[in-house]
Amino acid sequence: MNARAVLLPLLVSGPLLAERGTVTGTVTAFPSKYLAETVVYLRDAPPPRAPRRHRVRQKGMSFLPHVLAIAVHDAVVFLNDDTVDHNVFSPDGEKYNLGVFSNGEARERIFARPGVYTQQCSMHPEMFSYVFVGTSAHAAVVDGDGRFTIPDVPAGSWKIAIWNPRLSAPDQTVIVAPGGTAAARFDAN
């Protein structure tokens, strides 16, 4: 293989990666039981990278994960990994109904517009989840302790916000240095 063919992609991507950093932080709330439904995201971040495919499983009469953060134009594959038939529909935004499917079957949906889409199963009304579709890929779902990490953030000053179906907090500004880590803390109520 030609050495230039190997080095050229490294030379081109090297400076771009060095101009990026990470945003980490925590979200606190009372009651804390709603923390796991929180998405932290950058407002007005650069447009997304090439679309990606994500997976949501229907297992144990639940959607897993319960909250998924994706970028506009990404696809979600809904897989029925349960012993009973399920359905996936959303009454939000671009309303859709993917029909009924059995164990081992899957349906795919491409999300063309930003927004929050509640996923429901018409056969089991207790089943629901959320797909947060951002204008960029710079988002993260917090863990059970409210911690989050958003990697690969372009250097600069960014507005950072949270989405949660029950909680809110004021937006903040973070300054991401090339190769650095910026911290944010949200006290949601």
Tab-separated table of C-alpha atoms in Angstrom:
chain	number	residue	atom	x	y	z
A	1	MET	CA	0.000	0.000	0.000
A	2	ASN	CA	1.197	3.495	-0.800
A	3	ALA	CA	2.421	5.372	2.310
A	4	ARG	CA	0.724	8.558	1.098
A	5	ALA	CA	-2.630	6.738	0.953
A	6	VAL	CA	-2.260	5.846	4.629
A	7	LEU	CA	-0.865	9.168	5.861
A	8	LEU	CA	-3.190	11.521	3.998
A	9	PRO	CA	-6.338	10.587	6.000
A	10	LEU	CA	-4.326	10.889	9.222
A	11	LEU	CA	-2.981	14.303	8.269
A	12	VAL	CA	-6.424	15.549	7.297
A	13	SER	CA	-8.267	14.181	10.352
A	14	GLY	CA	-5.532	14.868	12.921
A	15	PRO	CA	-6.015	18.656	13.160
A	16	LEU	CA	-9.794	18.288	13.078
A	17	LEU	CA	-9.757	15.914	16.051
A	18	ALA	CA	-7.374	18.205	17.962
A	19	GLU	CA	-9.891	21.049	17.609
A	20	ARG	CA	-12.482	19.123	19.578
A	21	GLY	CA	-13.074	18.529	23.245
A	22	THR	CA	-15.518	16.959	25.669
A	23	VAL	CA	-18.357	18.239	27.827
A	24	THR	CA	-19.000	16.361	31.066
A	25	GLY	CA	-21.193	17.070	34.033
A	26	THR	CA	-24.123	16.194	36.214
A	27	VAL	CA	-27.810	16.836	36.476
A	28	THR	CA	-29.373	16.810	39.941
A	29	ALA	CA	-33.067	16.801	40.702
A	30	PHE	CA	-35.578	16.175	43.412
A	31	PRO	CA	-37.070	13.678	43.135
A	32	SER	CA	-34.075	11.974	41.559
A	33	LYS	CA	-36.178	9.125	40.131
A	34	TYR	CA	-36.733	11.146	36.939
A	35	LEU	CA	-33.028	11.751	36.230
A	36	ALA	CA	-32.702	8.741	33.917
A	37	GLU	CA	-35.120	10.410	31.469
A	38	THR	CA	-32.814	13.412	30.959
A	39	VAL	CA	-31.033	14.310	27.727
A	40	VAL	CA	-28.254	16.915	27.781
A	41	TYR	CA	-27.563	18.501	24.398
A	42	LEU	CA	-25.839	21.387	22.660
A	43	ARG	CA	-28.115	23.978	21.116
A	44	ASP	CA	-27.159	25.252	17.658
A	45	ALA	CA	-24.281	22.778	17.318
A	46	PRO	CA	-22.864	21.991	13.886
A	47	PRO	CA	-25.000	19.811	11.637
A	48	PRO	CA	-24.802	16.081	12.206
A	49	ARG	CA	-22.316	13.685	10.720
A	50	ALA	CA	-23.413	10.912	8.365
A	51	PRO	CA	-26.672	9.312	9.560
A	52	ARG	CA	-26.392	6.361	11.940
A	53	ARG	CA	-28.626	3.436	12.870
A	54	HIS	CA	-29.686	2.848	16.468
A	55	ARG	CA	-31.591	-0.001	18.064
A	56	VAL	CA	-34.486	-0.036	20.518
A	57	ARG	CA	-35.533	-3.426	21.864
A	58	GLN	CA	-38.980	-4.378	23.065
A	59	LYS	CA	-38.201	-6.755	25.913
A	60	GLY	CA	-40.041	-7.561	29.144
A	61	MET	CA	-42.952	-5.347	28.051
A	62	SER	CA	-40.593	-2.335	27.905
A	63	PHE	CA	-38.767	-0.270	25.310
A	64	LEU	CA	-34.999	-0.496	25.918
A	65	PRO	CA	-33.465	1.987	26.226
A	66	HIS	CA	-36.254	4.049	27.736
A	67	VAL	CA	-34.695	7.261	26.378
A	68	LEU	CA	-32.600	7.441	23.210
A	69	ALA	CA	-30.821	10.578	21.934
A	70	ILE	CA	-30.109	10.657	18.197
A	71	ALA	CA	-29.418	13.200	15.450
A	72	VAL	CA	-31.827	14.245	12.738
A	73	HIS	CA	-31.804	11.801	9.768
A	74	ASP	CA	-30.659	8.905	11.987
A	75	ALA	CA	-32.604	5.647	11.817
A	76	VAL	CA	-33.959	3.603	14.708
A	77	VAL	CA	-34.545	-0.119	14.324
A	78	PHE	CA	-37.273	-1.339	16.689
A	79	LEU	CA	-36.735	-5.029	17.459
A	80	ASN	CA	-39.393	-7.192	19.103
A	81	ASP	CA	-37.313	-9.291	21.482
A	82	ASP	CA	-40.365	-10.282	23.527
A	83	THR	CA	-42.551	-13.385	23.517
A	84	VAL	CA	-45.672	-11.434	22.525
A	85	ASP	CA	-46.600	-9.283	19.531
A	86	HIS	CA	-45.914	-5.559	19.785
A	87	ASN	CA	-46.562	-2.365	17.874
A	88	VAL	CA	-44.674	0.930	17.659
A	89	PHE	CA	-46.425	4.226	17.047
A	90	SER	CA	-45.948	7.867	17.943
A	91	PRO	CA	-48.591	10.571	18.261
A	92	ASP	CA	-45.872	13.268	18.206
A	93	GLY	CA	-44.444	15.373	15.383
A	94	GLU	CA	-44.411	13.237	12.264
A	95	LYS	CA	-47.038	10.814	13.519
A	96	TYR	CA	-46.379	7.221	12.489
A	97	ASN	CA	-47.478	3.655	13.106
A	98	LEU	CA	-45.062	0.838	12.286
A	99	GLY	CA	-47.703	-1.869	12.616
A	100	VAL	CA	-47.775	-5.090	14.619
A	101	PHE	CA	-44.760	-7.383	14.601
A	102	SER	CA	-43.847	-10.650	16.307
A	103	ASN	CA	-40.827	-11.958	18.196
A	104	GLY	CA	-37.636	-11.561	16.180
A	105	GLU	CA	-39.161	-9.088	13.723
A	106	ALA	CA	-38.018	-5.486	13.397
A	107	ARG	CA	-39.241	-2.214	11.917
A	108	GLU	CA	-37.135	0.817	11.036
A	109	ARG	CA	-37.935	4.522	11.191
A	110	ILE	CA	-35.809	7.417	9.913
A	111	PHE	CA	-36.344	10.602	11.922
A	112	ALA	CA	-36.259	13.508	9.457
A	113	ARG	CA	-37.197	16.308	11.876
A	114	PRO	CA	-35.854	17.326	15.272
A	115	GLY	CA	-38.127	16.886	18.267
A	116	VAL	CA	-39.149	14.433	20.958
A	117	TYR	CA	-41.117	11.394	19.881
A	118	THR	CA	-42.995	9.312	22.427
A	119	GLN	CA	-42.892	5.654	21.409
A	120	GLN	CA	-45.945	3.639	22.392
A	121	CYS	CA	-47.348	0.154	21.835
A	122	SER	CA	-51.049	0.094	20.928
A	123	MET	CA	-51.316	-3.451	22.267
A	124	HIS	CA	-49.760	-2.640	25.668
A	125	PRO	CA	-50.617	0.932	26.763
A	126	GLU	CA	-48.211	0.772	29.719
A	127	MET	CA	-45.272	0.606	27.282
A	128	PHE	CA	-43.686	3.913	26.288
A	129	SER	CA	-40.301	5.474	25.683
A	130	TYR	CA	-38.791	8.618	24.189
A	131	VAL	CA	-36.621	9.283	21.151
A	132	PHE	CA	-34.961	12.701	21.386
A	133	VAL	CA	-33.983	13.857	17.884
A	134	GLY	CA	-31.481	16.701	17.999
A	135	THR	CA	-30.211	18.949	15.246
A	136	SER	CA	-26.729	17.524	15.889
A	137	ALA	CA	-25.184	14.410	17.387
A	138	HIS	CA	-23.892	16.341	20.396
A	139	ALA	CA	-26.208	14.901	23.043
A	140	ALA	CA	-26.168	12.328	25.820
A	141	VAL	CA	-28.659	10.573	28.072
A	142	VAL	CA	-27.619	10.868	31.721
A	143	ASP	CA	-26.885	7.757	33.743
A	144	GLY	CA	-28.760	6.782	36.912
A	145	ASP	CA	-26.615	9.171	38.962
A	146	GLY	CA	-27.219	12.107	36.618
A	147	ARG	CA	-23.752	12.034	35.012
A	148	PHE	CA	-23.191	12.637	31.308
A	149	THR	CA	-20.397	12.907	28.753
A	150	ILE	CA	-20.676	14.490	25.307
A	151	PRO	CA	-17.516	13.659	23.329
A	152	ASP	CA	-16.134	15.101	20.107
A	153	VAL	CA	-17.506	18.627	20.651
A	154	PRO	CA	-16.022	21.305	18.362
A	155	ALA	CA	-13.936	23.858	20.248
A	156	GLY	CA	-15.821	27.048	21.026
A	157	SER	CA	-18.595	28.519	23.135
A	158	TRP	CA	-21.855	26.532	23.173
A	159	LYS	CA	-25.277	26.756	24.769
A	160	ILE	CA	-26.041	23.516	26.572
A	161	ALA	CA	-29.535	22.489	27.649
A	162	ILE	CA	-31.519	19.608	29.091
A	163	TRP	CA	-34.694	17.898	27.985
A	164	ASN	CA	-36.790	15.852	30.384
A	165	PRO	CA	-40.539	15.145	30.237
A	166	ARG	CA	-40.974	16.265	33.864
A	167	LEU	CA	-37.981	18.448	34.777
A	168	SER	CA	-36.435	21.677	33.537
A	169	ALA	CA	-33.353	23.800	34.168
A	170	PRO	CA	-31.967	27.016	32.655
A	171	ASP	CA	-29.608	26.695	29.689
A	172	GLN	CA	-25.913	27.227	30.339
A	173	THR	CA	-22.882	28.238	28.313
A	174	VAL	CA	-19.806	26.015	28.145
A	175	ILE	CA	-16.475	26.889	26.583
A	176	VAL	CA	-14.769	23.895	25.011
A	177	ALA	CA	-11.015	24.225	24.502
A	178	PRO	CA	-9.239	22.141	21.849
A	179	GLY	CA	-8.421	18.801	23.473
A	180	GLY	CA	-10.016	19.969	26.730
A	181	THR	CA	-12.971	19.097	28.910
A	182	ALA	CA	-15.673	21.586	29.860
A	183	ALA	CA	-17.922	20.939	32.859
A	184	ALA	CA	-21.596	21.731	33.387
A	185	ARG	CA	-23.965	21.168	36.282
A	186	PHE	CA	-27.744	21.430	36.081
A	187	ASP	CA	-30.078	21.636	39.080
A	188	ALA	CA	-33.394	20.573	37.594
A	189	ASN	CA	-36.824	20.923	39.135
